[in-house]
Amino acid sequence: MDRQSTIAFLLIGVVVIGWIIMTTPNQPPPKKKSQTVQVQDTVKKEAAPVAQAQQAEQVIKPDTSSVSKLFAKMNTAENLITVDNKFVRFQLTNKGGKIKRAYLKHYKNWYTDAKKKDLDVYQDNIQLLDVYRGGTFDIEITTIPDRRVVNTRDLEFKPSTTQNNIVVNDKDSVSLYYEYVNASNQRIKRTYTFYGDRYDTHVGVELTNLDSLSGNSYDLVWNGGIRSVEANSYDEANSANASIFMGGEQEKLKAPTDKPAFHGKLDWICFRNKYFAAVIAPDQPDMIDSTKVQGYKEHKPDNGVRDIYRSVISIPLKSASQKNTFTLYTGPIDYDILKKYNKNFDRIVDFGSFFGLSFIVRPIAEYLFMPLFKFLHMFIPNYGFVIIVFSLIIKLLLHPLTKQSFSSMRKMQLLQPKMAEMKEKYKDDPTKQNKETMKLYSTYGINPMGGCLPMLLQMPIFIALWGMLQSAVELRQQPFIWWITDLARPDIIAHLPFKLPIFGIDQISLLALLMGVTTFLQQKMSVTDPQQKAMVYIMPVFLTILFMNFPSGLNLYYFCFNLLSIAQQYYITHTTKGMELVPVPQNKKKPGFMSKMMEAAEDKAKQQQASKKKK
């Protein structure tokens, strides 16, 4: 490999490694010994940490301790209504008249234990809502003129049904409501429509006779965002955010954050972790006055972390009786499901970005890789084998670029003796040396950028693949073979008794090791310059350590891709072994990059000669 190509490889490596570091959590996941801390976040234990959660909540919410006598706190027992459909088990409460829990039936907790005592049958399934901080949104009113805050989370709402368990069959729907009425006949009504085969709920908020009390507006307040549900809380927090979609643009907000309110039309607001989301979408976006999001980081035992968010949607009251309706989605970040809503929910799916060039990366992942990935799964049930076939197809698609890159590098290698001879001949005349260099390139039809340009063109493709495999909910808890039991988590085969400095790694992933070995073999075949031998050892070791915390599905892809690259490189090397440098006939030379380089060199030489004459 010539010097220019080696520098190009190094620059590309720096770009890739820099991007990986920027998008990788810099702390290790929680150790197994501390998993019981997260397991305690169950139905059985929900009452215990309420005081602690409320204390933390004060960081991002106003004081609601003082309320009008018209809005006295409930003093009766809490009553739950359960609504089951195909995908979700909802639990609604009369305390605040809202959805308190949402169990996702098709997604299991990482600590599945169906036989654990005192847990109901759905505790093995993910419960997405933050019960400690309130579940879904509350209605908040600031009274005038005393500026007291009334929050519906502590008010007793009367349900419209006496049933405690409701089942919604496929294609059917069920509606119910909760209503609060005070002594002055001021009413707050919350209606819910559940569908048999959907993750979303249609929610209505109706206020009667509250316009004079509230200063002609009210707030929808969501405290806490959604729960952390993965074993590796740092990895999950790295993907977590709150986002606002308005005016055709998505604004992502990452904790800690306390930006000024966004004013005007709101299409939707979303809270997400790595694989799941809760979305509120007003049916009348123009009715929204402003939207505010705050967030902070909550540190957990054993170096864990979680992003906590709070949102406030302000809505004007334009009449004595007003009803606003919303779509509330609580489910997986699945592109196909979100796309069907026709509300730009699919923008929640994050395919990554290449230094802000998401407009290049996203279409590649959205319209090429994801459809191909799902098409393959229609015929191959095991996602591990899907990834292997997928890597083969991608390698075939990139073969022309790779072949062109290797061919350019091979020509540059053959040109090195002539370059060395020319540099020695004109060592005292840099201008002449540069001109003759351009002439050599032009004579043999070599583009000095031909080796690295095809590799740079592949970068958005690699980033798109990275983003898709890193966040694909389809891979969550999907086994492959043998020791690989979850393609969305690292395939750990051993734990170290210490943490590696800087990286904080204390576990060994076999696929990461295999990826590192194949990277070393690939570098060994590519790097021929003795001065660049260190690169053969440094980069594979660095990447191996870096990939130890990555999902096994991602490591499986890069391992297979490396194997195919080694075979491809071996084939190209042997098919170009007898390549010779042949001057390009004058009549076949095409004006382009090299001709412009020649013109630039000649212009520079003329300028230098003119300046010498003046002197």
Coordinates of C-alpha atoms in Angstrom, one line a residue:
M1 CA 0.0 0.0 0.0
D2 CA 1.4 3.4 -1.0
R3 CA 1.7 6.3 1.4
Q4 CA -1.3 8.3 0.1
S5 CA -3.5 5.2 0.4
T6 CA -2.3 4.5 3.9
I7 CA -3.0 8.1 4.9
A8 CA -6.5 7.8 3.4
F9 CA -7.1 4.6 5.3
L10 CA -5.9 6.3 8.5
L11 CA -8.2 9.3 8.0
I12 CA -11.1 7.0 7.3
G13 CA -10.3 5.0 10.4
V14 CA -10.1 8.1 12.5
V15 CA -13.5 9.2 11.1
V16 CA -15.1 5.8 11.8
I17 CA -13.6 5.5 15.3
G18 CA -14.5 9.1 16.1
W19 CA -18.1 8.6 15.1
I20 CA -18.3 5.3 17.0
I21 CA -16.9 6.9 20.2
M22 CA -19.4 9.8 19.8
T23 CA -22.3 7.4 19.5
T24 CA -21.2 4.9 22.1
P25 CA -21.9 5.1 25.9
N26 CA -18.7 5.7 27.8
Q27 CA -19.7 3.7 30.8
P28 CA -20.0 -0.1 31.3
P29 CA -23.4 -1.8 31.8
P30 CA -24.6 -2.8 35.2
K31 CA -23.1 -6.0 36.6
K32 CA -25.3 -9.0 37.1
K33 CA -25.1 -8.7 40.9
S34 CA -27.1 -5.4 40.8
Q35 CA -29.9 -6.6 38.6
T36 CA -32.2 -7.0 41.6
V37 CA -32.2 -3.2 41.9
Q38 CA -34.1 -3.0 38.6
V39 CA -36.2 -6.0 39.3
Q40 CA -37.7 -4.1 42.2
D41 CA -39.4 -1.8 39.8
T42 CA -42.5 -4.1 39.7
V43 CA -46.1 -4.0 40.6
K44 CA -45.3 -5.4 44.0
K45 CA -42.8 -2.7 44.9
E46 CA -44.4 0.3 43.2
A47 CA -45.6 1.9 46.4
A48 CA -42.2 1.8 48.2
P49 CA -40.1 4.5 46.4
V50 CA -42.9 7.0 45.8
A51 CA -41.5 9.5 48.3
Q52 CA -38.1 9.3 46.8
A53 CA -39.5 9.7 43.2
Q54 CA -41.6 12.7 44.2
Q55 CA -38.5 14.3 45.8
A56 CA -36.5 13.9 42.5
E57 CA -39.5 15.1 40.6
Q58 CA -39.4 18.5 42.3
V59 CA -36.3 19.3 40.2
I60 CA -38.4 19.6 37.1
K61 CA -42.0 20.3 38.2
P62 CA -43.8 23.0 40.1
D63 CA -45.2 22.7 43.6
T64 CA -48.7 21.4 43.6
S65 CA -49.2 21.0 47.3
S66 CA -51.7 23.8 47.6
V67 CA -55.0 23.3 45.9
S68 CA -58.5 24.9 46.0
K69 CA -61.1 23.3 48.2
L70 CA -63.0 22.7 45.1
F71 CA -60.3 20.2 44.1
A72 CA -59.8 18.1 47.2
K73 CA -57.5 15.1 47.0
M74 CA -59.2 11.7 46.8
N75 CA -59.5 9.8 50.1
T76 CA -60.9 6.5 48.8
A77 CA -59.1 3.4 47.7
E78 CA -57.6 3.3 44.2
N79 CA -59.5 1.2 41.7
L80 CA -57.9 -0.2 38.5
I81 CA -59.7 -1.1 35.3
T82 CA -57.8 -3.4 32.9
V83 CA -58.2 -3.3 29.2
D84 CA -56.7 -6.0 27.1
N85 CA -56.2 -6.0 23.3
K86 CA -53.9 -8.0 21.0
F87 CA -50.7 -6.0 21.8
V88 CA -51.1 -4.2 25.1
R89 CA -52.6 -4.6 28.5
F90 CA -53.6 -1.2 29.8
Q91 CA -54.4 -0.4 33.4
L92 CA -56.4 2.7 34.1
T93 CA -56.9 4.3 37.5
N94 CA -59.6 6.4 39.1
K95 CA -56.8 8.4 40.7
G96 CA -56.4 11.1 38.1
G97 CA -58.6 9.2 35.6
K98 CA -55.6 8.2 33.4
I99 CA -53.7 5.2 32.0
K100 CA -51.3 4.1 34.8
R101 CA -49.6 1.1 33.2
A102 CA -49.1 -0.3 29.7
Y103 CA -47.8 -3.9 29.4
L104 CA -46.5 -4.8 25.9
K105 CA -47.5 -8.4 25.4
H106 CA -45.0 -9.2 22.6
Y107 CA -41.9 -7.9 24.4
K108 CA -40.4 -9.6 27.5
N109 CA -38.4 -8.1 30.3
W110 CA -34.7 -8.9 30.4
Y111 CA -35.3 -10.5 33.9
T112 CA -38.1 -12.8 32.9
D113 CA -39.3 -14.9 35.8
A114 CA -42.8 -16.1 35.4
K115 CA -42.8 -18.2 38.6
K116 CA -41.7 -15.3 40.9
K117 CA -44.1 -15.0 43.8
D118 CA -46.5 -12.1 44.1
L119 CA -46.1 -11.0 40.5
D120 CA -49.1 -11.1 38.2
V121 CA -48.9 -13.0 34.9
Y122 CA -48.0 -9.9 32.9
Q123 CA -45.0 -8.9 35.0
D124 CA -42.8 -10.8 32.5
N125 CA -43.8 -8.3 29.9
I126 CA -42.4 -4.8 29.6
Q127 CA -44.3 -2.2 31.5
L128 CA -43.5 1.0 29.7
L129 CA -45.0 3.8 31.8
D130 CA -43.3 5.5 34.8
V131 CA -45.8 4.7 37.6
Y132 CA -43.7 6.4 40.3
R133 CA -44.0 9.8 38.6
G134 CA -47.6 9.4 37.4
G135 CA -48.1 7.1 34.4
T136 CA -49.5 9.1 31.4
F137 CA -50.3 12.8 31.3
D138 CA -52.1 14.8 34.0
I139 CA -54.2 17.9 33.5
E140 CA -52.8 21.0 35.3
I141 CA -54.6 24.3 35.8
T142 CA -53.1 27.4 37.4
T143 CA -56.0 29.2 39.2
I144 CA -56.5 33.0 39.1
P145 CA -55.8 35.3 40.8
D146 CA -54.1 33.3 43.6
R147 CA -51.8 31.3 41.1
R148 CA -52.4 28.0 42.8
V149 CA -51.7 24.9 40.8
V150 CA -54.4 22.2 40.5
N151 CA -53.2 18.9 39.2
T152 CA -55.6 16.1 38.4
R153 CA -53.2 13.3 39.5
D154 CA -54.6 13.4 43.1
L155 CA -58.3 13.9 42.1
E156 CA -60.8 11.0 42.2
F157 CA -62.5 10.4 38.9
K158 CA -65.6 8.3 38.5
P159 CA -65.5 5.7 35.7
S160 CA -68.3 5.1 33.2
T161 CA -68.2 1.4 33.8
T162 CA -68.3 -1.0 36.7
Q163 CA -66.3 -3.7 34.8
N164 CA -62.8 -4.2 36.1
N165 CA -61.6 -6.4 33.1
I166 CA -62.4 -5.5 29.5
V167 CA -61.1 -7.5 26.5
V168 CA -61.1 -5.8 23.0
N169 CA -61.1 -8.3 20.2
D170 CA -59.4 -7.8 16.8
K171 CA -61.0 -5.1 14.7
D172 CA -63.3 -4.1 17.6
S173 CA -63.0 -1.0 19.8
V174 CA -64.2 -0.1 23.3
S175 CA -64.8 3.4 24.7
L176 CA -65.0 4.4 28.4
Y177 CA -64.5 7.6 30.3
Y178 CA -63.5 9.0 33.7
E179 CA -65.1 12.2 35.0
Y180 CA -64.5 14.6 37.9
V181 CA -67.2 16.9 39.1
N182 CA -66.8 19.4 42.0
A183 CA -69.3 21.3 44.1
S184 CA -69.4 24.2 41.5
N185 CA -70.3 21.8 38.7
Q186 CA -66.9 22.3 37.1
R187 CA -66.1 19.1 35.2
I188 CA -63.0 17.4 33.9
K189 CA -63.7 14.4 31.6
R190 CA -61.2 12.0 30.1
T191 CA -62.4 9.6 27.4
Y192 CA -60.5 6.6 26.1
T193 CA -61.1 4.5 23.0
F194 CA -59.1 1.3 22.7
Y195 CA -58.7 -0.8 19.6
G196 CA -58.3 -4.6 19.3
D197 CA -55.3 -4.7 17.1
R198 CA -53.4 -1.4 17.7
Y199 CA -50.9 0.0 20.1
D200 CA -52.5 3.5 20.2
T201 CA -55.4 4.8 22.2
H202 CA -57.7 7.7 21.2
V203 CA -57.9 10.1 24.2
G204 CA -60.3 13.0 24.8
V205 CA -59.9 15.8 27.3
E206 CA -63.1 17.8 28.0
L207 CA -63.2 20.7 30.4
T208 CA -66.5 22.4 31.4
N209 CA -66.9 25.7 33.3
L210 CA -63.2 26.0 34.0
D211 CA -62.4 28.9 31.6
S212 CA -63.0 31.6 34.2
L213 CA -61.0 29.8 36.8
S214 CA -58.0 28.9 34.8
G215 CA -57.1 32.1 32.9
N216 CA -58.4 30.6 29.6
S217 CA -55.8 27.8 29.3
Y218 CA -54.7 24.5 30.8
D219 CA -51.7 22.2 30.5
L220 CA -51.1 18.5 29.8
V221 CA -48.2 17.5 32.0
W222 CA -46.3 14.3 31.5
N223 CA -43.8 13.6 34.3
G224 CA -40.9 11.1 34.0
G225 CA -41.0 10.2 30.4
I226 CA -41.0 6.4 30.1
R227 CA -39.2 3.7 32.0
S228 CA -35.8 2.2 31.5
V229 CA -36.4 -1.4 30.6
E230 CA -33.1 -2.8 29.4
A231 CA -30.3 -4.4 31.4
N232 CA -27.6 -2.0 30.1
S233 CA -29.0 1.3 31.3
Y234 CA -26.1 3.3 29.9
D235 CA -26.6 2.0 26.4
E236 CA -30.4 2.6 26.7
A237 CA -29.8 6.1 28.0
N238 CA -27.5 6.8 25.1
S239 CA -30.5 6.2 22.7
A240 CA -33.1 7.9 25.0
N241 CA -34.4 11.4 24.2
A242 CA -37.5 13.5 24.0
S243 CA -38.4 14.9 20.6
I244 CA -40.9 17.5 19.3
F245 CA -42.2 17.4 15.7
M246 CA -43.7 20.7 14.5
G247 CA -43.7 22.5 11.2
G248 CA -42.3 19.5 9.4
E249 CA -39.1 19.5 11.6
Q250 CA -38.1 17.3 14.4
E251 CA -36.3 18.8 17.4
K252 CA -34.5 16.2 19.5
L253 CA -33.9 17.1 23.2
K254 CA -31.3 15.2 25.3
A255 CA -31.1 15.3 29.1
P256 CA -30.0 17.4 30.8
T257 CA -32.1 20.1 29.0
D258 CA -34.3 23.0 29.9
K259 CA -34.9 24.9 26.6
P260 CA -37.5 27.7 26.3
A261 CA -40.9 26.7 25.2
F262 CA -41.7 26.0 21.6
H263 CA -44.7 28.0 20.4
G264 CA -47.2 27.2 17.8
K265 CA -48.6 24.1 16.1
L266 CA -47.5 20.8 17.5
D267 CA -47.7 17.6 15.5
W268 CA -46.5 15.3 18.2
I269 CA -44.2 14.9 21.2
C270 CA -42.3 11.7 22.0
F271 CA -40.4 10.1 24.8
R272 CA -38.2 7.2 23.8
N273 CA -35.7 4.8 25.1
K274 CA -33.7 2.4 22.9
Y275 CA -36.5 0.3 21.5
F276 CA -39.8 1.8 22.8
A277 CA -41.7 5.1 22.7
A278 CA -44.7 7.0 24.1
V279 CA -46.1 9.6 21.7
I280 CA -48.8 12.2 22.1
A281 CA -50.2 13.6 18.9
P282 CA -53.0 16.3 19.0
D283 CA -55.8 15.7 16.5
Q284 CA -55.9 19.5 16.0
P285 CA -52.2 20.6 16.0
D286 CA -53.2 24.3 15.6
M287 CA -55.0 24.2 19.0
I288 CA -51.6 24.0 20.9
D289 CA -50.2 27.2 22.3
S290 CA -46.8 26.1 23.4
T291 CA -44.8 23.0 24.3
K292 CA -42.1 22.8 26.9
V293 CA -39.6 19.9 27.7
Q294 CA -37.3 19.6 30.6
G295 CA -34.9 16.7 31.4
Y296 CA -32.2 15.5 33.8
K297 CA -30.1 12.4 34.4
E298 CA -30.9 10.1 37.3
H299 CA -27.9 8.0 38.4
K300 CA -28.6 4.5 39.6
P301 CA -26.7 1.9 41.6
D302 CA -23.6 0.2 40.0
N303 CA -22.9 3.1 37.6
G304 CA -26.4 2.9 36.0
V305 CA -28.1 6.0 34.6
R306 CA -31.5 7.0 33.3
D307 CA -32.9 10.0 31.5
I308 CA -35.9 11.6 33.1
Y309 CA -38.1 14.0 31.1
R310 CA -41.1 16.2 31.8
S311 CA -43.2 17.9 29.1
V312 CA -45.9 20.6 29.4
I313 CA -48.3 21.1 26.5
S314 CA -50.3 24.4 26.9
I315 CA -53.8 24.5 25.3
P316 CA -56.0 27.6 25.2
L317 CA -59.6 27.4 26.5
K318 CA -61.7 29.2 24.0
S319 CA -65.2 28.3 25.4
A320 CA -66.9 27.3 28.6
S321 CA -67.0 23.7 27.4
Q322 CA -64.1 22.5 25.3
K323 CA -62.9 19.1 24.1
N324 CA -59.5 18.3 22.7
T325 CA -58.6 14.9 21.3
F326 CA -55.2 13.1 21.0
T327 CA -53.6 9.9 19.7
L328 CA -51.5 8.3 22.4
Y329 CA -49.1 5.6 21.2
T330 CA -47.3 3.3 23.6
G331 CA -45.3 0.6 21.9
P332 CA -42.2 -0.4 20.0
I333 CA -40.1 1.8 17.7
D334 CA -41.0 -0.3 14.7
Y335 CA -40.7 1.5 11.4
D336 CA -43.6 -0.3 9.7
I337 CA -46.0 0.2 12.6
L338 CA -45.2 3.9 13.0
K339 CA -45.4 4.6 9.3
K340 CA -49.0 3.4 9.1
Y341 CA -50.2 6.4 11.3
N342 CA -49.4 8.9 8.5
K343 CA -48.3 11.4 11.2
N344 CA -44.6 11.3 10.6
F345 CA -44.2 8.9 13.6
D346 CA -41.6 7.1 11.5
R347 CA -39.2 10.0 12.1
I348 CA -38.8 8.6 15.7
V349 CA -36.7 5.7 14.2
D350 CA -33.1 6.9 14.4
F351 CA -30.9 5.5 11.7
G352 CA -27.8 7.5 12.8
S353 CA -26.0 10.4 11.1
F354 CA -22.7 11.0 9.5
F355 CA -21.5 14.3 10.9
G356 CA -24.9 15.8 10.5
L357 CA -25.5 14.3 7.1
S358 CA -28.6 12.4 8.1
F359 CA -30.3 13.4 4.9
I360 CA -27.9 11.1 3.1
V361 CA -27.7 8.3 5.7
R362 CA -31.5 8.0 6.4
P363 CA -32.8 7.3 2.9
I364 CA -30.2 4.6 2.5
A365 CA -31.3 2.8 5.6
E366 CA -35.0 3.7 5.2
Y367 CA -35.6 2.8 1.6
L368 CA -32.9 0.2 0.9
F369 CA -31.5 -1.6 3.9
M370 CA -34.6 -1.9 6.1
P371 CA -36.9 -3.2 3.3
L372 CA -34.2 -5.7 2.3
F373 CA -33.6 -6.8 5.9
K374 CA -37.4 -7.4 6.4
F375 CA -37.7 -9.1 3.0
L376 CA -35.0 -11.6 3.9
H377 CA -36.7 -12.4 7.2
M378 CA -39.9 -13.4 5.3
F379 CA -37.9 -16.4 4.1
I380 CA -35.3 -16.8 6.9
P381 CA -36.9 -17.0 10.4
N382 CA -33.6 -16.8 12.3
Y383 CA -32.4 -13.2 12.4
G384 CA -28.8 -14.3 12.8
F385 CA -28.8 -16.0 9.4
V386 CA -30.6 -13.0 8.0
I387 CA -27.7 -10.9 9.1
I388 CA -25.2 -13.3 7.4
V389 CA -27.1 -13.2 4.1
F390 CA -27.6 -9.5 4.4
S391 CA -23.8 -9.0 4.8
L392 CA -23.2 -11.1 1.7
I393 CA -25.7 -9.0 -0.4
I394 CA -24.1 -5.7 0.9
K395 CA -20.7 -6.9 0.0
L396 CA -21.8 -7.8 -3.5
L397 CA -23.5 -4.4 -3.9
L398 CA -20.2 -2.7 -2.8
H399 CA -18.0 -4.9 -4.9
P400 CA -17.6 -2.4 -7.8
L401 CA -16.5 0.4 -5.5
T402 CA -14.2 -2.0 -3.6
K403 CA -12.7 -3.3 -6.8
Q404 CA -12.1 0.2 -8.1
S405 CA -10.4 1.2 -4.9
F406 CA -8.1 -1.8 -4.9
S407 CA -7.3 -1.3 -8.6
S408 CA -6.3 2.3 -8.0
M409 CA -4.1 1.4 -5.0
R410 CA -2.4 -1.3 -7.1
K411 CA -1.6 1.2 -9.9
M412 CA -0.3 3.6 -7.3
Q413 CA 2.0 0.8 -6.0
L414 CA 3.3 0.1 -9.5
L415 CA 3.9 3.8 -10.0
Q416 CA 6.0 4.2 -6.9
P417 CA 9.4 3.4 -8.5
K418 CA 8.8 6.1 -11.2
M419 CA 7.7 8.5 -8.5
A420 CA 10.8 7.9 -6.5
E421 CA 13.0 8.4 -9.6
M422 CA 11.3 11.6 -10.5
K423 CA 11.5 13.0 -7.0
E424 CA 15.2 12.3 -6.9
K425 CA 15.7 14.0 -10.3
Y426 CA 13.8 17.2 -9.3
K427 CA 14.6 17.2 -5.6
D428 CA 15.8 20.8 -5.7
D429 CA 12.8 22.1 -7.7
P430 CA 9.5 21.4 -5.9
T431 CA 7.4 23.2 -8.6
K432 CA 8.9 21.0 -11.3
Q433 CA 8.5 18.0 -9.1
N434 CA 4.8 18.7 -8.6
K435 CA 4.3 19.3 -12.4
E436 CA 6.0 16.1 -13.3
T437 CA 4.0 14.2 -10.7
M438 CA 0.7 15.4 -12.3
K439 CA 2.1 14.4 -15.7
L440 CA 2.8 10.9 -14.5
Y441 CA -0.7 10.6 -13.2
S442 CA -2.1 11.8 -16.5
T443 CA 0.2 9.6 -18.6
Y444 CA -1.0 6.4 -16.9
G445 CA -4.6 7.5 -16.3
I446 CA -4.3 7.3 -12.5
N447 CA -6.4 9.3 -10.1
P448 CA -4.5 9.9 -6.8
M449 CA -7.9 10.0 -5.1
G450 CA -9.0 6.8 -6.7
G451 CA -8.0 4.6 -3.7
C452 CA -9.7 6.6 -1.0
L453 CA -12.7 8.1 -2.8
P454 CA -14.6 4.8 -3.2
M455 CA -14.0 4.1 0.5
L456 CA -15.3 7.6 1.4
L457 CA -18.4 7.0 -0.7
Q458 CA -19.1 3.8 1.3
M459 CA -19.0 5.7 4.6
P460 CA -22.7 6.7 4.6
I461 CA -23.6 3.1 3.8
F462 CA -21.6 1.8 6.8
I463 CA -23.2 4.5 9.0
A464 CA -26.7 3.6 7.8
L465 CA -26.0 -0.1 8.5
W466 CA -24.7 0.7 11.9
G467 CA -27.8 2.8 12.8
M468 CA -30.2 0.2 11.6
L469 CA -28.6 -2.8 13.3
Q470 CA -27.8 -0.9 16.5
S471 CA -31.5 0.1 17.1
A472 CA -33.6 -2.6 15.4
V473 CA -36.3 -3.7 17.8
E474 CA -36.7 -6.8 15.7
L475 CA -33.3 -8.1 17.0
R476 CA -34.3 -7.6 20.7
Q477 CA -34.2 -11.0 22.6
Q478 CA -33.8 -12.9 19.3
P479 CA -31.4 -15.9 19.6
F480 CA -29.0 -17.0 16.9
I481 CA -27.0 -20.2 17.7
W482 CA -25.1 -21.7 20.6
W483 CA -23.9 -19.0 23.0
I484 CA -25.6 -16.1 21.2
T485 CA -29.0 -15.9 22.9
D486 CA -29.9 -12.2 22.2
L487 CA -28.8 -10.4 19.1
A488 CA -29.5 -7.0 20.7
R489 CA -27.0 -7.6 23.6
P490 CA -23.3 -8.4 23.7
D491 CA -22.5 -12.2 23.5
I492 CA -20.5 -12.3 26.8
I493 CA -18.4 -15.4 27.4
A494 CA -16.4 -14.2 30.3
H495 CA -16.0 -11.3 32.8
L496 CA -12.7 -9.7 33.8
P497 CA -11.8 -9.1 37.5
F498 CA -11.0 -5.5 36.6
K499 CA -12.0 -2.7 34.2
L500 CA -9.8 -1.6 31.3
P501 CA -8.7 2.0 31.8
I502 CA -10.4 4.6 29.6
F503 CA -12.8 2.1 28.0
G504 CA -14.3 0.8 31.3
I505 CA -14.7 -2.7 29.8
D506 CA -14.9 -5.6 32.1
Q507 CA -16.4 -8.3 29.8
I508 CA -15.3 -10.4 26.9
S509 CA -17.4 -10.8 23.7
L510 CA -16.5 -13.7 21.5
L511 CA -17.9 -12.0 18.3
A512 CA -15.9 -8.9 19.1
L513 CA -12.8 -11.0 19.4
L514 CA -13.6 -12.7 16.0
M515 CA -14.3 -9.3 14.5
G516 CA -10.9 -8.1 15.8
V517 CA -9.0 -11.1 14.4
T518 CA -10.6 -10.7 10.9
T519 CA -9.8 -7.0 11.0
F520 CA -6.1 -7.8 11.7
L521 CA -6.0 -10.3 8.8
Q522 CA -7.6 -7.7 6.5
Q523 CA -5.1 -5.1 7.6
K524 CA -2.2 -7.6 7.2
M525 CA -3.2 -8.1 3.6
S526 CA -3.6 -4.4 2.9
V527 CA -0.7 -2.7 4.5
T528 CA 2.6 -3.4 2.8
D529 CA 4.6 -0.3 3.7
P530 CA 7.0 -1.2 6.5
Q531 CA 6.6 2.3 8.0
Q532 CA 2.9 1.7 8.5
K533 CA 3.1 -1.8 10.2
A534 CA 2.0 -0.4 13.5
M535 CA -1.4 0.3 12.0
V536 CA -1.9 -3.5 11.4
Y537 CA -1.8 -4.1 15.2
I538 CA -3.2 -0.9 16.8
M539 CA -6.5 -0.5 14.9
P540 CA -7.7 -4.2 15.4
V541 CA -7.0 -4.1 19.1
F542 CA -8.6 -0.7 19.5
L543 CA -11.7 -1.8 17.6
T544 CA -12.0 -5.1 19.4
I545 CA -12.0 -3.3 22.8
L546 CA -14.5 -0.8 21.5
F547 CA -16.9 -3.4 20.2
M548 CA -17.0 -5.5 23.4
N549 CA -20.2 -3.6 24.5
F550 CA -21.9 -3.6 21.2
P551 CA -25.0 -5.8 20.3
S552 CA -24.0 -9.3 19.1
G553 CA -26.1 -8.7 15.9
L554 CA -23.9 -5.8 15.0
N555 CA -20.7 -7.7 15.8
L556 CA -22.0 -10.7 13.8
Y557 CA -22.5 -8.4 10.7
Y558 CA -19.0 -6.9 10.9
F559 CA -17.4 -10.3 11.5
C560 CA -19.1 -11.8 8.4
F561 CA -18.4 -8.6 6.4
N562 CA -14.7 -8.9 7.3
L563 CA -14.6 -12.5 6.3
L564 CA -16.1 -11.6 2.9
S565 CA -13.7 -8.7 2.5
I566 CA -10.7 -11.0 3.1
A567 CA -12.0 -13.4 0.4
Q568 CA -12.7 -10.5 -1.9
Q569 CA -9.2 -8.9 -1.3
Y570 CA -7.5 -12.3 -1.9
Y571 CA -9.4 -12.7 -5.2
I572 CA -8.7 -9.1 -6.4
T573 CA -5.0 -9.3 -5.4
H574 CA -4.5 -12.5 -7.4
T575 CA -6.5 -11.4 -10.5
T576 CA -4.4 -8.2 -10.6
K577 CA -1.1 -9.8 -9.9
G578 CA 0.2 -9.4 -13.5
M579 CA -1.0 -5.9 -13.9
E580 CA 1.4 -3.5 -15.7
L581 CA 1.4 0.2 -16.1
V582 CA 0.5 1.1 -19.6
P583 CA 0.3 4.7 -20.8
V584 CA -3.1 5.8 -21.8
P585 CA -3.3 6.7 -25.6
Q586 CA -3.7 10.5 -26.1
N587 CA -7.0 10.1 -28.0
K588 CA -8.5 8.1 -25.1
K589 CA -7.8 10.6 -22.4
K590 CA -10.9 12.3 -21.1
P591 CA -10.9 15.8 -19.5
G592 CA -11.6 15.6 -15.8
F593 CA -9.9 15.6 -12.4
M594 CA -6.4 15.0 -13.7
S595 CA -6.6 17.6 -16.5
K596 CA -7.7 20.2 -13.9
M597 CA -4.8 19.1 -11.6
M598 CA -2.4 19.6 -14.6
E599 CA -3.8 23.0 -15.4
A600 CA -3.5 24.0 -11.7
A601 CA 0.1 22.9 -11.6
E602 CA 1.0 24.7 -14.8
D603 CA -0.7 27.9 -13.6
K604 CA 1.2 27.7 -10.3
A605 CA 4.5 27.2 -12.2
K606 CA 3.8 30.2 -14.4
Q607 CA 3.0 32.4 -11.4
Q608 CA 6.2 31.4 -9.7
Q609 CA 8.3 32.1 -12.9
A610 CA 6.6 35.5 -13.2
S611 CA 7.4 36.5 -9.6
K612 CA 11.0 35.5 -10.1
K613 CA 11.3 37.7 -13.2
K614 CA 9.9 40.7 -11.3
K615 CA 12.4 40.2 -8.5

